């Protein structure tokens, strides 16, 4: 998704949006990630405006204090950025890939079922299709990518073939490398 | 006191150590673009030295490879004799052809067959029709979407252009292709890459989605 991150050429990309829209964004994020309700004050401080930046390919970034915290595509679900996920690792369910897959995940490749069922990998939580997950790595403490389940965990175990998780945002992509947009 | 307790989050913020050179978490430096520099700067990360399950597996695989090597050495002698026997040809003495020539003529025939096969395969490769969608930036905010290859699926371009113009409520025209003057493209005023795929899927079910590609930086990327 973020092979190249480029802001649209228009002058009003970096918009401080209407308060009603800010509320909508905040509510939809909190509805999507219930664990954020405990730390709502930290994530969305009062009297700090939420800024929405529009990028190419219909991607919207949500900024607070000039830091990208969430992004979404068109009207789709909001994904947290990796830097935000590193701060609050428990907001997403975790899936672990084996050591051999790390190199490919960090190049932006989708995660194959074999990488999720081999000895070094773990899928402890049962997840449905289209669930947003944090992709951890064997022997590492922090998430290496954020993905969307293309198959349910049960299907991944039984079919054990083809792509299991779509890689949305990974360490080293252009969104990760530009955390602050000024 | 109670106020301070309530303000402390139930999820404590995890402080992550990021590398100053590659800006990845230090444990991922070995996979970063400047692994050697990071190693000099930060030293080896403790997580990278853990003995994991995959490490054990790798030791097992090395053992198996050594065993397979020994087995291959024993079989080579028999394989050589088989190869030599394959090269031998039986030729009638009545025909005035030397043994060497017989081998050559047969090999020529074989190469001729291979060439024919290659030609057929090339033709097959060429025939494979593809729809290529390219979005070009005309101005800062103006885009033009170009579709090539629709006519290969028996779709009338003028009709398709009308459908697209109605659907996207924009200018849509059939233009001669720059790359191939014999064929024609459809130009749409605006950025409708993703929407086009949906429209093709809806209106023209004969077109397989696997054959629709986006042109991004002169590289073909599958649309779906």
mmCIF file of C-alpha atoms in Angstrom:
data_model
loop_
_atom_site.group_PDB
_atom_site.id
_atom_site.type_symbol
_atom_site.label_atom_id
_atom_site.label_comp_id
_atom_site.label_asym_id
_atom_site.label_seq_id
_atom_site.Cartn_x
_atom_site.Cartn_y
_atom_site.Cartn_z
ATOM 1 C CA UNK A 1 0.000 0.000 0.000
ATOM 2 C CA UNK A 2 2.762 2.438 0.911
ATOM 3 C CA UNK A 3 5.418 1.711 -1.689
ATOM 4 C CA UNK A 4 5.337 5.447 -2.351
ATOM 5 C CA UNK A 5 3.616 7.908 -0.058
ATOM 6 C CA UNK A 6 2.923 11.204 -1.746
ATOM 7 C CA UNK A 7 0.602 13.960 -0.640
ATOM 8 C CA UNK A 8 -1.840 15.108 -3.293
ATOM 9 C CA UNK A 9 -0.791 18.176 -5.212
ATOM 10 C CA UNK A 10 -3.595 20.373 -3.931
ATOM 11 C CA UNK A 11 -2.861 23.176 -1.478
ATOM 12 C CA UNK A 12 -5.487 22.196 1.073
ATOM 13 C CA UNK A 13 -4.390 18.618 1.724
ATOM 14 C CA UNK A 14 -3.390 19.284 5.313
ATOM 15 C CA UNK A 15 -6.835 20.121 6.594
ATOM 16 C CA UNK A 16 -7.908 20.778 10.121
ATOM 17 C CA UNK A 17 -11.358 19.323 9.694
ATOM 18 C CA UNK A 18 -14.742 20.271 11.140
ATOM 19 C CA UNK A 19 -15.287 19.387 14.773
ATOM 20 C CA UNK A 20 -18.175 17.093 13.813
ATOM 21 C CA UNK A 21 -15.910 15.187 11.419
ATOM 22 C CA UNK A 22 -13.223 15.016 14.094
ATOM 23 C CA UNK A 23 -15.776 13.494 16.438
ATOM 24 C CA UNK A 24 -16.801 10.960 13.801
ATOM 25 C CA UNK A 25 -13.212 9.895 13.190
ATOM 26 C CA UNK A 26 -12.521 9.610 16.904
ATOM 27 C CA UNK A 27 -15.702 7.602 17.524
ATOM 28 C CA UNK A 28 -15.092 5.225 14.650
ATOM 29 C CA UNK A 29 -11.518 4.585 15.828
ATOM 30 C CA UNK A 30 -12.679 3.975 19.394
ATOM 31 C CA UNK A 31 -15.445 1.671 18.172
ATOM 32 C CA UNK A 32 -12.947 -0.281 16.124
ATOM 33 C CA UNK A 33 -10.354 -0.532 18.907
ATOM 34 C CA UNK A 34 -12.218 -0.860 22.231
ATOM 35 C CA UNK A 35 -8.946 -1.197 24.173
ATOM 36 C CA UNK A 36 -8.170 2.432 23.335
ATOM 37 C CA UNK A 37 -11.029 3.624 25.549
ATOM 38 C CA UNK A 38 -8.816 3.271 28.639
ATOM 39 C CA UNK A 39 -6.191 5.564 27.131
ATOM 40 C CA UNK A 40 -8.501 7.866 25.197
ATOM 41 C CA UNK A 41 -7.094 10.964 26.920
ATOM 42 C CA UNK A 42 -3.538 10.073 25.904
ATOM 43 C CA UNK A 43 -4.345 9.279 22.292
ATOM 44 C CA UNK A 44 -6.871 12.067 21.670
ATOM 45 C CA UNK A 45 -5.939 14.904 24.053
ATOM 46 C CA UNK A 46 -8.586 17.556 24.605
ATOM 47 C CA UNK A 47 -8.196 20.829 22.697
ATOM 48 C CA UNK A 48 -5.715 19.221 20.302
ATOM 49 C CA UNK A 49 -7.242 19.184 16.818
ATOM 50 C CA UNK A 50 -7.372 16.066 14.670
ATOM 51 C CA UNK A 51 -5.878 16.755 11.250
ATOM 52 C CA UNK A 52 -6.682 14.688 8.176
ATOM 53 C CA UNK A 53 -4.194 14.515 5.310
ATOM 54 C CA UNK A 54 -5.270 13.160 1.940
ATOM 55 C CA UNK A 55 -2.700 11.202 -0.049
ATOM 56 C CA UNK A 56 -2.784 9.609 -3.467
ATOM 57 C CA UNK A 57 -4.725 6.381 -4.059
ATOM 58 C CA UNK A 58 -7.527 7.590 -1.743
ATOM 59 C CA UNK A 59 -5.522 7.162 1.455
ATOM 60 C CA UNK A 60 -6.307 9.408 4.420
ATOM 61 C CA UNK A 61 -3.895 9.921 7.305
ATOM 62 C CA UNK A 62 -5.084 10.951 10.768
ATOM 63 C CA UNK A 63 -2.600 13.242 12.523
ATOM 64 C CA UNK A 64 -2.530 14.436 16.104
ATOM 65 C CA UNK A 65 0.286 16.779 17.172
ATOM 66 C CA UNK A 66 1.810 16.398 13.698
ATOM 67 C CA UNK A 67 2.234 12.656 14.228
ATOM 68 C CA UNK A 68 0.508 10.083 12.023
ATOM 69 C CA UNK A 69 -1.480 7.754 14.280
ATOM 70 C CA UNK A 70 -4.025 6.126 11.963
ATOM 71 C CA UNK A 71 -4.745 5.788 8.268
ATOM 72 C CA UNK A 72 -7.507 4.396 6.100
ATOM 73 C CA UNK A 73 -8.286 3.787 2.453
ATOM 74 C CA UNK A 74 -11.455 5.387 1.040
ATOM 75 C CA UNK A 75 -14.232 4.712 3.571
ATOM 76 C CA UNK A 76 -12.518 1.600 4.917
ATOM 77 C CA UNK A 77 -11.447 0.720 8.453
ATOM 78 C CA UNK A 78 -8.779 2.704 10.287
ATOM 79 C CA UNK A 79 -5.407 1.017 10.697
ATOM 80 C CA UNK A 80 -2.940 2.149 13.379
ATOM 81 C CA UNK A 81 0.565 3.052 12.261
ATOM 82 C CA UNK A 82 3.423 0.826 13.398
ATOM 83 C CA UNK A 83 4.936 3.502 15.612
ATOM 84 C CA UNK A 84 1.613 3.853 17.403
ATOM 85 C CA UNK A 85 1.294 0.068 17.659
ATOM 86 C CA UNK A 86 4.774 -0.134 19.176
ATOM 87 C CA UNK A 87 3.631 2.256 21.916
ATOM 88 C CA UNK A 88 0.386 0.377 22.585
ATOM 89 C CA UNK A 89 0.969 -3.207 21.416
ATOM 90 C CA UNK A 90 -2.219 -4.636 22.932
ATOM 91 C CA UNK A 91 -4.702 -2.780 20.744
ATOM 92 C CA UNK A 92 -4.487 -5.449 18.014
ATOM 93 C CA UNK A 93 -4.492 -9.254 18.156
ATOM 94 C CA UNK A 94 -1.062 -10.745 17.493
ATOM 95 C CA UNK A 95 0.017 -13.284 14.907
ATOM 96 C CA UNK A 96 3.608 -14.509 14.780
ATOM 97 C CA UNK A 97 5.557 -15.480 11.672
ATOM 98 C CA UNK A 98 8.655 -17.664 11.624
ATOM 99 C CA UNK A 99 12.174 -16.313 11.281
ATOM 100 C CA UNK A 100 12.472 -17.091 7.577
ATOM 101 C CA UNK A 101 9.504 -14.883 6.722
ATOM 102 C CA UNK A 102 10.799 -11.698 8.393
ATOM 103 C CA UNK A 103 12.967 -10.700 5.435
ATOM 104 C CA UNK A 104 10.033 -10.951 3.031
ATOM 105 C CA UNK A 105 7.550 -9.213 5.331
ATOM 106 C CA UNK A 106 9.926 -6.249 5.583
ATOM 107 C CA UNK A 107 10.023 -6.075 1.787
ATOM 108 C CA UNK A 108 6.239 -5.697 1.716
ATOM 109 C CA UNK A 109 5.318 -9.251 0.736
ATOM 110 C CA UNK A 110 1.997 -10.716 1.795
ATOM 111 C CA UNK A 111 2.248 -13.416 4.451
ATOM 112 C CA UNK A 112 1.793 -16.961 3.204
ATOM 113 C CA UNK A 113 0.036 -19.649 5.220
ATOM 114 C CA UNK A 114 3.245 -21.686 5.488
ATOM 115 C CA UNK A 115 4.903 -18.843 7.360
ATOM 116 C CA UNK A 116 2.075 -18.891 9.900
ATOM 117 C CA UNK A 117 1.922 -22.652 10.497
ATOM 118 C CA UNK A 118 5.624 -23.590 10.598
ATOM 119 C CA UNK A 119 7.379 -24.374 13.929
ATOM 120 C CA UNK A 120 8.484 -20.805 14.743
ATOM 121 C CA UNK A 121 5.058 -19.270 14.074
ATOM 122 C CA UNK A 122 2.087 -18.794 16.417
ATOM 123 C CA UNK A 123 -1.613 -18.170 15.947
ATOM 124 C CA UNK A 124 -3.012 -18.298 19.454
ATOM 125 C CA UNK A 125 -6.194 -16.285 18.872
ATOM 126 C CA UNK A 126 -8.942 -17.464 16.500
ATOM 127 C CA UNK A 127 -9.541 -14.650 14.039
ATOM 128 C CA UNK A 128 -12.110 -14.198 11.247
ATOM 129 C CA UNK A 129 -11.533 -13.006 7.689
ATOM 130 C CA UNK A 130 -10.817 -9.243 7.340
ATOM 131 C CA UNK A 131 -9.601 -8.930 10.937
ATOM 132 C CA UNK A 132 -6.768 -6.429 11.392
ATOM 133 C CA UNK A 133 -3.727 -8.033 13.029
ATOM 134 C CA UNK A 134 -0.274 -7.114 14.270
ATOM 135 C CA UNK A 135 2.306 -9.318 12.587
ATOM 136 C CA UNK A 136 4.967 -10.191 15.147
ATOM 137 C CA UNK A 137 8.162 -12.071 14.341
ATOM 138 C CA UNK A 138 9.831 -15.063 15.935
ATOM 139 C CA UNK A 139 12.407 -13.929 18.484
ATOM 140 C CA UNK A 140 11.382 -10.253 18.266
ATOM 141 C CA UNK A 141 9.416 -8.165 20.758
ATOM 142 C CA UNK A 142 7.832 -5.592 18.452
ATOM 143 C CA UNK A 143 5.470 -5.823 15.497
ATOM 144 C CA UNK A 144 7.020 -6.004 12.043
ATOM 145 C CA UNK A 145 3.848 -5.272 10.073
ATOM 146 C CA UNK A 146 0.124 -4.654 10.186
ATOM 147 C CA UNK A 147 -2.017 -6.911 8.058
ATOM 148 C CA UNK A 148 -5.550 -7.979 7.228
ATOM 149 C CA UNK A 149 -6.578 -11.615 7.457
ATOM 150 C CA UNK A 150 -7.370 -12.971 4.007
ATOM 151 C CA UNK A 151 -8.401 -16.320 5.506
ATOM 152 C CA UNK A 152 -9.614 -17.187 8.972
ATOM 153 C CA UNK A 153 -7.056 -18.790 11.289
ATOM 154 C CA UNK A 154 -8.852 -22.139 11.027
ATOM 155 C CA UNK A 155 -8.651 -22.007 7.225
ATOM 156 C CA UNK A 156 -4.968 -21.114 7.393
ATOM 157 C CA UNK A 157 -4.329 -24.212 9.498
ATOM 158 C CA UNK A 158 -6.404 -26.545 7.327
ATOM 159 C CA UNK A 159 -5.700 -25.220 3.808
ATOM 160 C CA UNK A 160 -2.085 -24.192 4.584
ATOM 161 C CA UNK A 161 -1.553 -22.811 1.092
ATOM 162 C CA UNK A 162 -1.530 -19.407 -0.637
ATOM 163 C CA UNK A 163 -1.704 -15.956 1.018
ATOM 164 C CA UNK A 164 -3.018 -15.874 4.587
ATOM 165 C CA UNK A 165 -2.541 -12.217 5.529
ATOM 166 C CA UNK A 166 -2.424 -9.138 3.304
ATOM 167 C CA UNK A 167 0.477 -6.886 4.276
ATOM 168 C CA UNK A 168 -0.885 -3.352 4.670
ATOM 169 C CA UNK A 169 1.897 -1.448 6.446
ATOM 170 C CA UNK A 170 5.375 -2.735 7.311
ATOM 171 C CA UNK A 171 8.616 -1.550 8.879
ATOM 172 C CA UNK A 172 10.554 0.539 6.397
ATOM 173 C CA UNK A 173 7.720 1.510 4.052
ATOM 174 C CA UNK A 174 7.257 5.161 3.149
ATOM 175 C CA UNK A 175 4.609 5.816 5.811
ATOM 176 C CA UNK A 176 6.864 4.386 8.503
ATOM 177 C CA UNK A 177 9.801 6.455 7.272
ATOM 178 C CA UNK A 178 7.801 9.712 7.414
ATOM 179 C CA UNK A 179 6.147 9.686 10.856
ATOM 180 C CA UNK A 180 5.789 13.467 11.077
ATOM 181 C CA UNK A 181 4.232 15.493 8.283
ATOM 182 C CA UNK A 182 4.944 19.180 8.562
ATOM 183 C CA UNK B 1 -4.090 11.002 44.874
ATOM 184 C CA UNK B 2 -7.120 9.378 43.348
ATOM 185 C CA UNK B 3 -6.947 11.791 40.400
ATOM 186 C CA UNK B 4 -3.427 10.794 39.529
ATOM 187 C CA UNK B 5 -4.295 7.127 39.764
ATOM 188 C CA UNK B 6 -7.225 7.507 37.409
ATOM 189 C CA UNK B 7 -5.160 9.461 34.887
ATOM 190 C CA UNK B 8 -2.495 6.754 34.608
ATOM 191 C CA UNK B 9 -3.407 4.543 31.677
ATOM 192 C CA UNK B 10 -4.227 0.873 32.184
ATOM 193 C CA UNK B 11 -2.068 0.164 29.126
ATOM 194 C CA UNK B 12 1.383 1.556 29.879
ATOM 195 C CA UNK B 13 3.218 3.130 26.956
ATOM 196 C CA UNK B 14 5.950 0.822 25.702
ATOM 197 C CA UNK B 15 9.173 2.690 25.048
ATOM 198 C CA UNK B 16 10.769 1.343 21.882
ATOM 199 C CA UNK B 17 14.434 1.828 21.074
ATOM 200 C CA UNK B 18 14.696 2.956 17.450
ATOM 201 C CA UNK B 19 17.945 2.863 15.509
ATOM 202 C CA UNK B 20 19.377 6.305 14.734
ATOM 203 C CA UNK B 21 20.618 5.206 11.321
ATOM 204 C CA UNK B 22 17.807 3.150 9.774
ATOM 205 C CA UNK B 23 15.002 4.244 12.184
ATOM 206 C CA UNK B 24 13.761 0.643 12.565
ATOM 207 C CA UNK B 25 13.512 -0.883 16.051
ATOM 208 C CA UNK B 26 17.053 -1.957 16.966
ATOM 209 C CA UNK B 27 16.132 -5.653 16.909
ATOM 210 C CA UNK B 28 15.226 -5.357 13.205
ATOM 211 C CA UNK B 29 18.449 -3.577 12.203
ATOM 212 C CA UNK B 30 19.868 -6.765 10.668
ATOM 213 C CA UNK B 31 17.042 -6.658 8.090
ATOM 214 C CA UNK B 32 17.406 -2.930 7.434
ATOM 215 C CA UNK B 33 19.062 -1.228 4.461
ATOM 216 C CA UNK B 34 22.253 -0.383 6.381
ATOM 217 C CA UNK B 35 22.776 -3.460 8.548
ATOM 218 C CA UNK B 36 26.581 -3.170 8.807
ATOM 219 C CA UNK B 37 26.514 0.474 9.862
ATOM 220 C CA UNK B 38 23.842 -0.267 12.455
ATOM 221 C CA UNK B 39 25.909 -3.147 13.853
ATOM 222 C CA UNK B 40 28.897 -0.834 14.294
ATOM 223 C CA UNK B 41 26.769 1.858 15.916
ATOM 224 C CA UNK B 42 24.509 -0.208 18.184
ATOM 225 C CA UNK B 43 26.317 -3.522 18.546
ATOM 226 C CA UNK B 44 24.486 -6.862 18.305
ATOM 227 C CA UNK B 45 20.958 -6.890 19.720
ATOM 228 C CA UNK B 46 20.322 -9.533 22.427
ATOM 229 C CA UNK B 47 17.182 -10.786 20.631
ATOM 230 C CA UNK B 48 19.181 -11.690 17.542
ATOM 231 C CA UNK B 49 21.284 -14.233 19.444
ATOM 232 C CA UNK B 50 18.371 -16.260 20.822
ATOM 233 C CA UNK B 51 18.357 -19.950 19.951
ATOM 234 C CA UNK B 52 14.975 -20.437 18.366
ATOM 235 C CA UNK B 53 13.191 -23.441 16.940
ATOM 236 C CA UNK B 54 14.139 -22.498 13.397
ATOM 237 C CA UNK B 55 17.805 -22.484 14.368
ATOM 238 C CA UNK B 56 17.532 -26.084 15.514
ATOM 239 C CA UNK B 57 15.823 -27.005 12.275
ATOM 240 C CA UNK B 58 18.626 -25.499 10.234
ATOM 241 C CA UNK B 59 21.206 -27.700 11.973
ATOM 242 C CA UNK B 60 19.138 -30.750 11.080
ATOM 243 C CA UNK B 61 18.970 -29.730 7.449
ATOM 244 C CA UNK B 62 22.736 -29.366 7.216
ATOM 245 C CA UNK B 63 23.151 -32.890 8.513
ATOM 246 C CA UNK B 64 20.798 -34.258 5.870
ATOM 247 C CA UNK B 65 22.605 -32.447 3.083
ATOM 248 C CA UNK B 66 25.896 -34.050 4.032
ATOM 249 C CA UNK B 67 24.321 -37.487 3.932
ATOM 250 C CA UNK B 68 22.773 -36.823 0.536
ATOM 251 C CA UNK B 69 26.152 -35.703 -0.814
ATOM 252 C CA UNK B 70 27.685 -39.054 0.056
ATOM 253 C CA UNK B 71 24.879 -40.931 -1.657
ATOM 254 C CA UNK B 72 25.201 -38.894 -4.837
ATOM 255 C CA UNK B 73 28.896 -39.680 -5.148
ATOM 256 C CA UNK B 74 28.174 -43.401 -5.145
ATOM 257 C CA UNK B 75 25.578 -43.169 -7.909
ATOM 258 C CA UNK B 76 27.576 -41.013 -10.331
ATOM 259 C CA UNK B 77 29.497 -43.899 -11.869
ATOM 260 C CA UNK B 78 26.315 -45.752 -12.863
ATOM 261 C CA UNK B 79 24.766 -42.576 -14.265
ATOM 262 C CA UNK B 80 27.767 -42.007 -16.548
ATOM 263 C CA UNK B 81 27.450 -45.472 -18.096
ATOM 264 C CA UNK B 82 23.738 -44.930 -18.697
ATOM 265 C CA UNK B 83 24.458 -41.655 -20.465
ATOM 266 C CA UNK B 84 27.062 -43.339 -22.681
ATOM 267 C CA UNK B 85 24.604 -46.083 -23.595
ATOM 268 C CA UNK B 86 21.982 -43.478 -24.511
ATOM 269 C CA UNK B 87 24.347 -41.936 -27.073
ATOM 270 C CA UNK B 88 24.853 -45.246 -28.919
ATOM 271 C CA UNK B 89 22.777 -45.658 -32.095
ATOM 272 C CA UNK B 90 21.953 -48.794 -34.110
ATOM 273 C CA UNK B 91 22.411 -48.237 -37.847
ATOM 274 C CA UNK B 92 21.769 -50.591 -40.781
ATOM 275 C CA UNK B 93 24.962 -51.503 -42.667
ATOM 276 C CA UNK B 94 22.999 -51.603 -45.927
ATOM 277 C CA UNK B 95 22.532 -47.814 -45.768
ATOM 278 C CA UNK B 96 25.694 -45.908 -46.588
ATOM 279 C CA UNK B 97 25.692 -43.673 -43.541
ATOM 280 C CA UNK B 98 28.432 -43.586 -40.963
ATOM 281 C CA UNK B 99 27.589 -43.950 -37.279
ATOM 282 C CA UNK B 100 28.627 -40.380 -36.558
ATOM 283 C CA UNK B 101 26.472 -38.928 -39.348
ATOM 284 C CA UNK B 102 23.448 -40.878 -38.168
ATOM 285 C CA UNK B 103 23.723 -39.310 -34.757
ATOM 286 C CA UNK B 104 24.054 -35.843 -36.287
ATOM 287 C CA UNK B 105 21.043 -36.171 -38.566
ATOM 288 C CA UNK B 106 18.846 -37.342 -35.708
ATOM 289 C CA UNK B 107 20.003 -34.504 -33.512
ATOM 290 C CA UNK B 108 19.195 -32.046 -36.341
ATOM 291 C CA UNK B 109 15.673 -33.437 -36.571
ATOM 292 C CA UNK B 110 15.290 -33.103 -32.838
ATOM 293 C CA UNK B 111 16.441 -29.483 -32.875
ATOM 294 C CA UNK B 112 14.001 -28.757 -35.713
ATOM 295 C CA UNK B 113 11.146 -30.137 -33.620
ATOM 296 C CA UNK B 114 12.259 -28.069 -30.640
ATOM 297 C CA UNK B 115 12.295 -24.920 -32.766
ATOM 298 C CA UNK B 116 8.757 -25.600 -33.951
ATOM 299 C CA UNK B 117 7.645 -26.112 -30.358
ATOM 300 C CA UNK B 118 9.289 -22.839 -29.342
ATOM 301 C CA UNK B 119 7.508 -21.011 -32.164
ATOM 302 C CA UNK B 120 4.160 -22.415 -31.067
ATOM 303 C CA UNK B 121 4.799 -21.488 -27.437
ATOM 304 C CA UNK B 122 5.835 -17.958 -28.476
ATOM 305 C CA UNK B 123 2.636 -17.570 -30.469
ATOM 306 C CA UNK B 124 0.632 -18.733 -27.476
ATOM 307 C CA UNK B 125 2.387 -16.203 -25.266
ATOM 308 C CA UNK B 126 1.734 -13.378 -27.722
ATOM 309 C CA UNK B 127 -1.976 -14.151 -28.031
ATOM 310 C CA UNK B 128 -2.656 -13.787 -24.279
ATOM 311 C CA UNK B 129 -4.842 -10.647 -24.079
ATOM 312 C CA UNK B 130 -4.374 -8.204 -21.222
ATOM 313 C CA UNK B 131 -6.163 -5.065 -20.145
ATOM 314 C CA UNK B 132 -3.768 -2.389 -18.952
ATOM 315 C CA UNK B 133 -5.008 0.607 -16.978
ATOM 316 C CA UNK B 134 -2.641 3.557 -16.717
ATOM 317 C CA UNK B 135 -3.279 6.741 -14.729
ATOM 318 C CA UNK B 136 -1.185 9.691 -15.899
ATOM 319 C CA UNK B 137 -0.920 13.025 -14.127
ATOM 320 C CA UNK B 138 -1.757 15.804 -16.544
ATOM 321 C CA UNK B 139 -1.476 18.677 -14.086
ATOM 322 C CA UNK B 140 -1.111 19.059 -10.341
ATOM 323 C CA UNK B 141 -4.587 17.734 -9.669
ATOM 324 C CA UNK B 142 -5.719 16.554 -13.088
ATOM 325 C CA UNK B 143 -5.384 12.933 -14.122
ATOM 326 C CA UNK B 144 -6.074 10.965 -17.287
ATOM 327 C CA UNK B 145 -6.885 7.257 -17.124
ATOM 328 C CA UNK B 146 -5.944 5.229 -20.198
ATOM 329 C CA UNK B 147 -7.251 1.706 -20.889
ATOM 330 C CA UNK B 148 -5.671 -0.535 -23.495
ATOM 331 C CA UNK B 149 -6.618 -4.017 -24.613
ATOM 332 C CA UNK B 150 -10.402 -3.954 -24.240
ATOM 333 C CA UNK B 151 -10.930 -4.695 -27.942
ATOM 334 C CA UNK B 152 -9.094 -8.021 -27.533
ATOM 335 C CA UNK B 153 -12.131 -9.296 -25.634
ATOM 336 C CA UNK B 154 -14.527 -8.311 -28.418
ATOM 337 C CA UNK B 155 -15.739 -5.149 -26.694
ATOM 338 C CA UNK B 156 -16.650 -2.201 -28.924
ATOM 339 C CA UNK B 157 -14.541 0.694 -27.713
ATOM 340 C CA UNK B 158 -17.011 3.403 -28.706
ATOM 341 C CA UNK B 159 -19.798 1.695 -26.734
ATOM 342 C CA UNK B 160 -17.517 1.121 -23.761
ATOM 343 C CA UNK B 161 -16.472 4.787 -23.838
ATOM 344 C CA UNK B 162 -20.133 5.857 -23.728
ATOM 345 C CA UNK B 163 -20.815 3.550 -20.783
ATOM 346 C CA UNK B 164 -17.798 4.894 -18.887
ATOM 347 C CA UNK B 165 -18.662 8.519 -19.649
ATOM 348 C CA UNK B 166 -22.153 7.963 -18.233
ATOM 349 C CA UNK B 167 -20.929 5.991 -15.240
ATOM 350 C CA UNK B 168 -18.177 8.408 -14.191
ATOM 351 C CA UNK B 169 -19.892 11.535 -15.581
ATOM 352 C CA UNK B 170 -16.772 12.759 -17.313
ATOM 353 C CA UNK B 171 -15.206 13.101 -20.757
ATOM 354 C CA UNK B 172 -14.303 9.775 -22.324
ATOM 355 C CA UNK B 173 -12.915 9.260 -25.823
ATOM 356 C CA UNK B 174 -11.436 6.613 -28.095
ATOM 357 C CA UNK B 175 -7.890 7.588 -29.086
ATOM 358 C CA UNK B 176 -5.250 6.010 -31.320
ATOM 359 C CA UNK B 177 -2.610 4.284 -29.219
ATOM 360 C CA UNK B 178 0.791 5.975 -29.055
ATOM 361 C CA UNK B 179 2.742 2.742 -28.607
ATOM 362 C CA UNK B 180 0.834 0.777 -31.266
ATOM 363 C CA UNK B 181 -0.721 2.932 -34.029
ATOM 364 C CA UNK B 182 -2.919 0.055 -35.260
ATOM 365 C CA UNK B 183 -4.793 -0.305 -31.961
ATOM 366 C CA UNK B 184 -6.939 2.159 -30.019
ATOM 367 C CA UNK B 185 -7.203 3.156 -26.357
ATOM 368 C CA UNK B 186 -9.897 4.726 -24.229
ATOM 369 C CA UNK B 187 -8.985 7.974 -22.453
ATOM 370 C CA UNK B 188 -11.005 9.021 -19.411
ATOM 371 C CA UNK B 189 -10.626 12.464 -17.861
ATOM 372 C CA UNK B 190 -10.008 11.759 -14.175
ATOM 373 C CA UNK B 191 -8.477 9.192 -11.832
ATOM 374 C CA UNK B 192 -10.754 6.148 -12.048
ATOM 375 C CA UNK B 193 -8.301 3.256 -11.695
ATOM 376 C CA UNK B 194 -10.067 1.251 -8.982
ATOM 377 C CA UNK B 195 -13.586 2.142 -10.119
ATOM 378 C CA UNK B 196 -12.769 0.958 -13.642
ATOM 379 C CA UNK B 197 -11.938 -2.531 -12.421
ATOM 380 C CA UNK B 198 -15.313 -2.700 -10.658
ATOM 381 C CA UNK B 199 -17.086 -1.463 -13.803
ATOM 382 C CA UNK B 200 -15.342 -4.003 -16.048
ATOM 383 C CA UNK B 201 -16.196 -6.759 -13.582
ATOM 384 C CA UNK B 202 -19.835 -5.652 -13.547
ATOM 385 C CA UNK B 203 -20.464 -4.833 -17.222
ATOM 386 C CA UNK B 204 -18.122 -7.267 -18.985
ATOM 387 C CA UNK B 205 -18.052 -10.591 -17.113
ATOM 388 C CA UNK B 206 -16.181 -12.231 -20.017
ATOM 389 C CA UNK B 207 -13.035 -10.353 -18.972
ATOM 390 C CA UNK B 208 -11.100 -12.311 -16.307
ATOM 391 C CA UNK B 209 -9.992 -10.122 -13.398
ATOM 392 C CA UNK B 210 -6.611 -11.848 -13.374
ATOM 393 C CA UNK B 211 -5.837 -10.245 -16.742
ATOM 394 C CA UNK B 212 -6.392 -6.643 -15.620
ATOM 395 C CA UNK B 213 -3.183 -4.809 -14.755
ATOM 396 C CA UNK B 214 -2.242 -1.341 -13.530
ATOM 397 C CA UNK B 215 0.832 0.343 -14.996
ATOM 398 C CA UNK B 216 2.754 1.874 -12.095
ATOM 399 C CA UNK B 217 6.228 3.278 -12.841
ATOM 400 C CA UNK B 218 6.399 1.221 -16.059
ATOM 401 C CA UNK B 219 5.702 -1.965 -14.091
ATOM 402 C CA UNK B 220 2.601 -4.106 -14.441
ATOM 403 C CA UNK B 221 0.778 -4.695 -11.176
ATOM 404 C CA UNK B 222 -2.223 -7.009 -10.915
ATOM 405 C CA UNK B 223 -5.408 -5.095 -10.214
ATOM 406 C CA UNK B 224 -6.948 -7.805 -8.032
#
